[in-house]
Amino acid sequence: NQQAVTAVSLNLDSGWTAFAGANGCGKTTVLKLATGLLTPDTGSIVSSGTTVYCPQRTDHPSEYLDEFLFDWSPESIRLRDILQVGDDWGERWDTLSYGERRRMQIAAAIWTRPSVLALDEPLNHLDTDGRSLLIRAMREYHGCGLLVSHDRNAMDSLCTSCVLFFPEGIQLFRTGYTSAMSAEREKQEYLSGKRKMAGVKYQQLKRDARRKMVRARTIQA
């Protein structure tokens, strides 16, 4: 089931954008909308070229994996070397570990040179070395990258923009994850202060009104 998402308006440029928020808030739905796997009920999605979405699961090899494995161009070899993809991995997908499948999946995705590359939780269940290899490879991609992750260090290291998902809506920050969260906290603290001040003023107005009523009754008496 897809999470319902409403009133989303985003204009994303080249570079990695982090998508962060609680589980079930609609991050995957937005990635699928951005890459054309889902069609919005209203509005439109505009991309300057091809799109690729890499799901969280790696049960099946991607449709373009064979092309990647049979390509021995310098770019393909560089990606294989960065992600340490074995020459025989394509022949034994079923016996590869999750991390090995993930590395090969993303190597092939970057190799296709899509205009939009969406990665859904690519760093889950990877050890430290695997995460380091993957982050290094992601730096090789220069299109519009969309990253759903709970890895704060990776988001800060890679991403120049951040989309935060809140119950009341979605907000784009032109900064990394930590800076975006800091800005959001400052905003919430400011709004909380304003609400407290409004509450204090309201209570003062009520007290003043009661005093006026008491004085008016005294005068009448």
PDB file of C-alpha atoms in Angstrom:
ATOM      1  CA  ASN A   1       0.000   0.000   0.000  1.00  0.00           C
ATOM      2  CA  GLN A   2       1.169   3.507  -0.851  1.00  0.00           C
ATOM      3  CA  GLN A   3       0.998   6.330   1.657  1.00  0.00           C
ATOM      4  CA  ALA A   4      -1.310   9.133   0.513  1.00  0.00           C
ATOM      5  CA  VAL A   5       0.600  12.350  -0.198  1.00  0.00           C
ATOM      6  CA  THR A   6      -1.139  15.644  -0.923  1.00  0.00           C
ATOM      7  CA  ALA A   7      -0.153  19.176  -1.966  1.00  0.00           C
ATOM      8  CA  VAL A   8       3.515  18.438  -2.753  1.00  0.00           C
ATOM      9  CA  SER A   9       5.443  21.022  -4.776  1.00  0.00           C
ATOM     10  CA  LEU A  10       9.191  20.503  -5.194  1.00  0.00           C
ATOM     11  CA  ASN A  11      11.736  21.902  -7.649  1.00  0.00           C
ATOM     12  CA  LEU A  12      14.960  19.909  -7.333  1.00  0.00           C
ATOM     13  CA  ASP A  13      18.272  20.562  -9.059  1.00  0.00           C
ATOM     14  CA  SER A  14      21.386  18.444  -9.612  1.00  0.00           C
ATOM     15  CA  GLY A  15      22.999  17.040  -6.503  1.00  0.00           C
ATOM     16  CA  TRP A  16      21.693  14.784  -3.755  1.00  0.00           C
ATOM     17  CA  THR A  17      18.557  15.648  -1.809  1.00  0.00           C
ATOM     18  CA  ALA A  18      17.791  13.799   1.421  1.00  0.00           C
ATOM     19  CA  PHE A  19      14.232  12.705   2.206  1.00  0.00           C
ATOM     20  CA  ALA A  20      13.788  12.298   5.949  1.00  0.00           C
ATOM     21  CA  GLY A  21      10.858  11.614   8.242  1.00  0.00           C
ATOM     22  CA  ALA A  22       9.090   8.956  10.258  1.00  0.00           C
ATOM     23  CA  ASN A  23       8.356   5.545   8.754  1.00  0.00           C
ATOM     24  CA  GLY A  24       5.127   5.550   6.780  1.00  0.00           C
ATOM     25  CA  CYS A  25       5.081   9.303   6.176  1.00  0.00           C
ATOM     26  CA  GLY A  26       5.169   9.005   2.361  1.00  0.00           C
ATOM     27  CA  LYS A  27       8.860   9.208   1.426  1.00  0.00           C
ATOM     28  CA  THR A  28       8.788   6.137  -0.832  1.00  0.00           C
ATOM     29  CA  THR A  29       5.571   7.363  -2.443  1.00  0.00           C
ATOM     30  CA  VAL A  30       7.237  10.654  -3.373  1.00  0.00           C
ATOM     31  CA  LEU A  31      10.249   8.808  -4.838  1.00  0.00           C
ATOM     32  CA  LYS A  32       7.953   6.691  -6.979  1.00  0.00           C
ATOM     33  CA  LEU A  33       6.060   9.768  -8.119  1.00  0.00           C
ATOM     34  CA  ALA A  34       9.336  11.501  -9.011  1.00  0.00           C
ATOM     35  CA  THR A  35      10.527   8.533 -11.076  1.00  0.00           C
ATOM     36  CA  GLY A  36       7.229   7.880 -12.852  1.00  0.00           C
ATOM     37  CA  LEU A  37       6.347   4.613 -11.117  1.00  0.00           C
ATOM     38  CA  LEU A  38       3.251   6.309  -9.739  1.00  0.00           C
ATOM     39  CA  THR A  39       1.042   8.877 -11.442  1.00  0.00           C
ATOM     40  CA  PRO A  40      -0.373  11.761  -9.410  1.00  0.00           C
ATOM     41  CA  ASP A  41      -4.159  12.150  -9.302  1.00  0.00           C
ATOM     42  CA  THR A  42      -3.693  15.853 -10.019  1.00  0.00           C
ATOM     43  CA  GLY A  43      -0.734  17.984 -11.054  1.00  0.00           C
ATOM     44  CA  SER A  44       2.318  16.823 -12.988  1.00  0.00           C
ATOM     45  CA  ILE A  45       5.861  15.505 -12.638  1.00  0.00           C
ATOM     46  CA  VAL A  46       8.460  17.012 -14.979  1.00  0.00           C
ATOM     47  CA  SER A  47      11.902  15.477 -15.503  1.00  0.00           C
ATOM     48  CA  SER A  48      14.635  16.512 -17.920  1.00  0.00           C
ATOM     49  CA  GLY A  49      15.395  12.919 -18.923  1.00  0.00           C
ATOM     50  CA  THR A  50      15.404   9.296 -17.790  1.00  0.00           C
ATOM     51  CA  THR A  51      14.692   8.189 -14.228  1.00  0.00           C
ATOM     52  CA  VAL A  52      15.744   5.180 -12.135  1.00  0.00           C
ATOM     53  CA  TYR A  53      14.296   4.007  -8.826  1.00  0.00           C
ATOM     54  CA  CYS A  54      16.203   1.515  -6.657  1.00  0.00           C
ATOM     55  CA  PRO A  55      13.857  -0.110  -4.122  1.00  0.00           C
ATOM     56  CA  GLN A  56      14.802  -1.198  -0.627  1.00  0.00           C
ATOM     57  CA  ARG A  57      14.522  -4.891  -1.479  1.00  0.00           C
ATOM     58  CA  THR A  58      16.955  -6.688  -3.765  1.00  0.00           C
ATOM     59  CA  ASP A  59      14.989  -9.867  -4.460  1.00  0.00           C
ATOM     60  CA  HIS A  60      15.394  -9.513  -8.224  1.00  0.00           C
ATOM     61  CA  PRO A  61      18.135  -8.016 -10.419  1.00  0.00           C
ATOM     62  CA  SER A  62      17.334  -4.762 -12.178  1.00  0.00           C
ATOM     63  CA  GLU A  63      16.273  -4.855 -15.828  1.00  0.00           C
ATOM     64  CA  TYR A  64      19.448  -3.078 -17.003  1.00  0.00           C
ATOM     65  CA  LEU A  65      21.875  -5.225 -14.986  1.00  0.00           C
ATOM     66  CA  ASP A  66      22.870  -7.508 -17.879  1.00  0.00           C
ATOM     67  CA  GLU A  67      23.757  -4.519 -20.054  1.00  0.00           C
ATOM     68  CA  PHE A  68      25.962  -3.176 -17.287  1.00  0.00           C
ATOM     69  CA  LEU A  69      27.679  -6.529 -16.739  1.00  0.00           C
ATOM     70  CA  PHE A  70      28.467  -6.906 -20.462  1.00  0.00           C
ATOM     71  CA  ASP A  71      29.829  -3.371 -20.734  1.00  0.00           C
ATOM     72  CA  TRP A  72      33.569  -2.996 -20.203  1.00  0.00           C
ATOM     73  CA  SER A  73      33.876   0.719 -20.827  1.00  0.00           C
ATOM     74  CA  PRO A  74      36.162   2.774 -18.552  1.00  0.00           C
ATOM     75  CA  GLU A  75      33.092   4.117 -16.721  1.00  0.00           C
ATOM     76  CA  SER A  76      31.739   0.630 -16.044  1.00  0.00           C
ATOM     77  CA  ILE A  77      35.130  -0.614 -14.858  1.00  0.00           C
ATOM     78  CA  ARG A  78      35.518   2.412 -12.573  1.00  0.00           C
ATOM     79  CA  LEU A  79      32.138   1.741 -10.937  1.00  0.00           C
ATOM     80  CA  ARG A  80      32.974  -1.967 -10.545  1.00  0.00           C
ATOM     81  CA  ASP A  81      36.267  -1.040  -8.906  1.00  0.00           C
ATOM     82  CA  ILE A  82      34.728   1.538  -6.557  1.00  0.00           C
ATOM     83  CA  LEU A  83      32.013  -0.851  -5.404  1.00  0.00           C
ATOM     84  CA  GLN A  84      34.235  -3.941  -5.616  1.00  0.00           C
ATOM     85  CA  VAL A  85      31.785  -5.772  -7.870  1.00  0.00           C
ATOM     86  CA  GLY A  86      33.030  -9.267  -8.698  1.00  0.00           C
ATOM     87  CA  ASP A  87      33.204 -10.310 -12.363  1.00  0.00           C
ATOM     88  CA  ASP A  88      31.070 -13.384 -11.647  1.00  0.00           C
ATOM     89  CA  TRP A  89      28.389 -11.682  -9.535  1.00  0.00           C
ATOM     90  CA  GLY A  90      25.930 -11.503 -12.391  1.00  0.00           C
ATOM     91  CA  GLU A  91      26.012 -15.290 -12.705  1.00  0.00           C
ATOM     92  CA  ARG A  92      25.220 -15.958  -9.043  1.00  0.00           C
ATOM     93  CA  TRP A  93      22.735 -13.309  -7.961  1.00  0.00           C
ATOM     94  CA  ASP A  94      20.850 -15.780  -5.751  1.00  0.00           C
ATOM     95  CA  THR A  95      23.964 -16.544  -3.701  1.00  0.00           C
ATOM     96  CA  LEU A  96      25.094 -12.944  -3.195  1.00  0.00           C
ATOM     97  CA  SER A  97      24.705 -11.276   0.172  1.00  0.00           C
ATOM     98  CA  TYR A  98      22.298  -8.362   0.562  1.00  0.00           C
ATOM     99  CA  GLY A  99      25.223  -5.926   0.594  1.00  0.00           C
ATOM    100  CA  GLU A 100      26.718  -7.396  -2.583  1.00  0.00           C
ATOM    101  CA  ARG A 101      23.372  -7.211  -4.379  1.00  0.00           C
ATOM    102  CA  ARG A 102      22.936  -3.648  -3.221  1.00  0.00           C
ATOM    103  CA  ARG A 103      26.354  -2.583  -4.484  1.00  0.00           C
ATOM    104  CA  MET A 104      25.798  -4.180  -7.874  1.00  0.00           C
ATOM    105  CA  GLN A 105      22.271  -2.761  -8.106  1.00  0.00           C
ATOM    106  CA  ILE A 106      23.483   0.796  -7.527  1.00  0.00           C
ATOM    107  CA  ALA A 107      26.581   0.420  -9.706  1.00  0.00           C
ATOM    108  CA  ALA A 108      24.304  -0.501 -12.610  1.00  0.00           C
ATOM    109  CA  ALA A 109      21.873   2.308 -11.773  1.00  0.00           C
ATOM    110  CA  ILE A 110      24.601   4.972 -11.793  1.00  0.00           C
ATOM    111  CA  TRP A 111      26.019   3.484 -14.995  1.00  0.00           C
ATOM    112  CA  THR A 112      22.742   4.172 -16.841  1.00  0.00           C
ATOM    113  CA  ARG A 113      23.293   7.930 -16.255  1.00  0.00           C
ATOM    114  CA  PRO A 114      19.681   8.772 -15.417  1.00  0.00           C
ATOM    115  CA  SER A 115      18.604  12.382 -15.004  1.00  0.00           C
ATOM    116  CA  VAL A 116      16.917  11.366 -11.741  1.00  0.00           C
ATOM    117  CA  LEU A 117      18.255   8.577  -9.512  1.00  0.00           C
ATOM    118  CA  ALA A 118      16.133   7.656  -6.480  1.00  0.00           C
ATOM    119  CA  LEU A 119      17.633   5.381  -3.820  1.00  0.00           C
ATOM    120  CA  ASP A 120      15.303   4.019  -1.149  1.00  0.00           C
ATOM    121  CA  GLU A 121      17.202   3.200   2.068  1.00  0.00           C
ATOM    122  CA  PRO A 122      20.355   2.039   0.230  1.00  0.00           C
ATOM    123  CA  LEU A 123      22.496   1.963   3.388  1.00  0.00           C
ATOM    124  CA  ASN A 124      20.291  -0.342   5.456  1.00  0.00           C
ATOM    125  CA  HIS A 125      21.890  -3.588   6.653  1.00  0.00           C
ATOM    126  CA  LEU A 126      25.339  -2.684   5.275  1.00  0.00           C
ATOM    127  CA  ASP A 127      28.515  -2.954   7.321  1.00  0.00           C
ATOM    128  CA  THR A 128      30.896  -0.006   7.692  1.00  0.00           C
ATOM    129  CA  ASP A 129      32.983  -0.955   4.647  1.00  0.00           C
ATOM    130  CA  GLY A 130      29.910  -1.478   2.477  1.00  0.00           C
ATOM    131  CA  ARG A 131      28.475   1.882   3.466  1.00  0.00           C
ATOM    132  CA  SER A 132      31.763   3.618   2.710  1.00  0.00           C
ATOM    133  CA  LEU A 133      31.948   2.015  -0.742  1.00  0.00           C
ATOM    134  CA  LEU A 134      28.365   2.969  -1.524  1.00  0.00           C
ATOM    135  CA  ILE A 135      28.774   6.582  -0.445  1.00  0.00           C
ATOM    136  CA  ARG A 136      31.914   6.868  -2.540  1.00  0.00           C
ATOM    137  CA  ALA A 137      30.059   5.535  -5.579  1.00  0.00           C
ATOM    138  CA  MET A 138      27.138   7.887  -5.010  1.00  0.00           C
ATOM    139  CA  ARG A 139      29.563  10.793  -5.322  1.00  0.00           C
ATOM    140  CA  GLU A 140      30.158   9.639  -8.900  1.00  0.00           C
ATOM    141  CA  TYR A 141      26.567  10.504  -9.809  1.00  0.00           C
ATOM    142  CA  HIS A 142      26.013  14.084 -10.951  1.00  0.00           C
ATOM    143  CA  GLY A 143      22.323  14.206 -11.818  1.00  0.00           C
ATOM    144  CA  CYS A 144      19.360  14.820  -9.527  1.00  0.00           C
ATOM    145  CA  GLY A 145      19.768  12.280  -6.729  1.00  0.00           C
ATOM    146  CA  LEU A 146      16.979  11.490  -4.260  1.00  0.00           C
ATOM    147  CA  LEU A 147      18.016   9.672  -1.101  1.00  0.00           C
ATOM    148  CA  VAL A 148      15.674   8.188   1.490  1.00  0.00           C
ATOM    149  CA  SER A 149      17.725   7.277   4.529  1.00  0.00           C
ATOM    150  CA  HIS A 150      17.897   7.306   8.315  1.00  0.00           C
ATOM    151  CA  ASP A 151      21.699   7.619   8.182  1.00  0.00           C
ATOM    152  CA  ARG A 152      22.349  11.184   9.345  1.00  0.00           C
ATOM    153  CA  ASN A 153      26.066  11.068   8.591  1.00  0.00           C
ATOM    154  CA  ALA A 154      25.451   9.938   5.022  1.00  0.00           C
ATOM    155  CA  MET A 155      22.801  12.602   4.461  1.00  0.00           C
ATOM    156  CA  ASP A 156      25.101  15.328   5.778  1.00  0.00           C
ATOM    157  CA  SER A 157      28.043  14.003   3.783  1.00  0.00           C
ATOM    158  CA  LEU A 158      26.238  13.694   0.439  1.00  0.00           C
ATOM    159  CA  CYS A 159      23.229  15.986   0.362  1.00  0.00           C
ATOM    160  CA  THR A 160      23.029  19.699  -0.347  1.00  0.00           C
ATOM    161  CA  SER A 161      19.228  19.800   0.028  1.00  0.00           C
ATOM    162  CA  CYS A 162      16.827  18.119   2.421  1.00  0.00           C
ATOM    163  CA  VAL A 163      13.094  17.428   2.318  1.00  0.00           C
ATOM    164  CA  LEU A 164      11.598  16.932   5.771  1.00  0.00           C
ATOM    165  CA  PHE A 165       8.267  15.139   6.151  1.00  0.00           C
ATOM    166  CA  PHE A 166       5.974  16.349   8.937  1.00  0.00           C
ATOM    167  CA  PRO A 167       2.384  15.363   9.798  1.00  0.00           C
ATOM    168  CA  GLU A 168       1.262  18.809   8.646  1.00  0.00           C
ATOM    169  CA  GLY A 169       3.186  18.759   5.361  1.00  0.00           C
ATOM    170  CA  ILE A 170       6.497  18.552   3.509  1.00  0.00           C
ATOM    171  CA  GLN A 171       9.187  21.237   3.509  1.00  0.00           C
ATOM    172  CA  LEU A 172      12.291  21.673   1.334  1.00  0.00           C
ATOM    173  CA  PHE A 173      15.494  23.086   2.841  1.00  0.00           C
ATOM    174  CA  ARG A 174      18.430  24.152   0.640  1.00  0.00           C
ATOM    175  CA  THR A 175      20.895  22.714   3.117  1.00  0.00           C
ATOM    176  CA  GLY A 176      22.023  19.413   4.608  1.00  0.00           C
ATOM    177  CA  TYR A 177      20.047  17.307   7.063  1.00  0.00           C
ATOM    178  CA  THR A 178      21.558  18.571  10.333  1.00  0.00           C
ATOM    179  CA  SER A 179      21.247  22.212   9.293  1.00  0.00           C
ATOM    180  CA  ALA A 180      17.664  21.605   8.138  1.00  0.00           C
ATOM    181  CA  MET A 181      16.729  20.020  11.456  1.00  0.00           C
ATOM    182  CA  SER A 182      18.396  22.882  13.335  1.00  0.00           C
ATOM    183  CA  ALA A 183      16.465  25.441  11.289  1.00  0.00           C
ATOM    184  CA  GLU A 184      13.222  23.549  11.916  1.00  0.00           C
ATOM    185  CA  ARG A 185      13.877  23.417  15.675  1.00  0.00           C
ATOM    186  CA  GLU A 186      14.569  27.164  15.747  1.00  0.00           C
ATOM    187  CA  LYS A 187      11.345  27.764  13.832  1.00  0.00           C
ATOM    188  CA  GLN A 188       9.335  25.595  16.227  1.00  0.00           C
ATOM    189  CA  GLU A 189      10.915  27.274  19.263  1.00  0.00           C
ATOM    190  CA  TYR A 190      10.065  30.684  17.797  1.00  0.00           C
ATOM    191  CA  LEU A 191       6.466  29.641  17.127  1.00  0.00           C
ATOM    192  CA  SER A 192       6.195  28.115  20.607  1.00  0.00           C
ATOM    193  CA  GLY A 193       7.412  31.393  22.099  1.00  0.00           C
ATOM    194  CA  LYS A 194       4.876  33.331  20.050  1.00  0.00           C
ATOM    195  CA  ARG A 195       2.092  31.022  21.225  1.00  0.00           C
ATOM    196  CA  LYS A 196       3.152  31.441  24.855  1.00  0.00           C
ATOM    197  CA  MET A 197       3.263  35.223  24.473  1.00  0.00           C
ATOM    198  CA  ALA A 198      -0.184  35.172  22.852  1.00  0.00           C
ATOM    199  CA  GLY A 199      -1.457  33.032  25.722  1.00  0.00           C
ATOM    200  CA  VAL A 200      -0.031  35.411  28.327  1.00  0.00           C
ATOM    201  CA  LYS A 201      -1.563  38.401  26.520  1.00  0.00           C
ATOM    202  CA  TYR A 202      -4.912  36.634  26.313  1.00  0.00           C
ATOM    203  CA  GLN A 203      -4.918  35.902  30.036  1.00  0.00           C
ATOM    204  CA  GLN A 204      -3.962  39.517  30.765  1.00  0.00           C
ATOM    205  CA  LEU A 205      -6.813  40.775  28.583  1.00  0.00           C
ATOM    206  CA  LYS A 206      -9.237  38.500  30.464  1.00  0.00           C
ATOM    207  CA  ARG A 207      -8.012  39.813  33.824  1.00  0.00           C
ATOM    208  CA  ASP A 208      -8.269  43.404  32.629  1.00  0.00           C
ATOM    209  CA  ALA A 209     -11.804  42.780  31.352  1.00  0.00           C
ATOM    210  CA  ARG A 210     -12.854  41.277  34.699  1.00  0.00           C
ATOM    211  CA  ARG A 211     -11.409  44.244  36.610  1.00  0.00           C
ATOM    212  CA  LYS A 212     -13.308  46.641  34.381  1.00  0.00           C
ATOM    213  CA  MET A 213     -16.502  44.700  34.981  1.00  0.00           C
ATOM    214  CA  VAL A 214     -15.940  44.761  38.750  1.00  0.00           C
ATOM    215  CA  ARG A 215     -15.263  48.521  38.713  1.00  0.00           C
ATOM    216  CA  ALA A 216     -18.357  49.129  36.543  1.00  0.00           C
ATOM    217  CA  ARG A 217     -20.542  47.181  38.974  1.00  0.00           C
ATOM    218  CA  THR A 218     -19.048  49.044  41.946  1.00  0.00           C
ATOM    219  CA  ILE A 219     -19.774  52.397  40.331  1.00  0.00           C
ATOM    220  CA  GLN A 220     -23.344  51.328  39.523  1.00  0.00           C
ATOM    221  CA  ALA A 221     -23.857  50.186  43.102  1.00  0.00           C
TER     222      ALA A 221
END
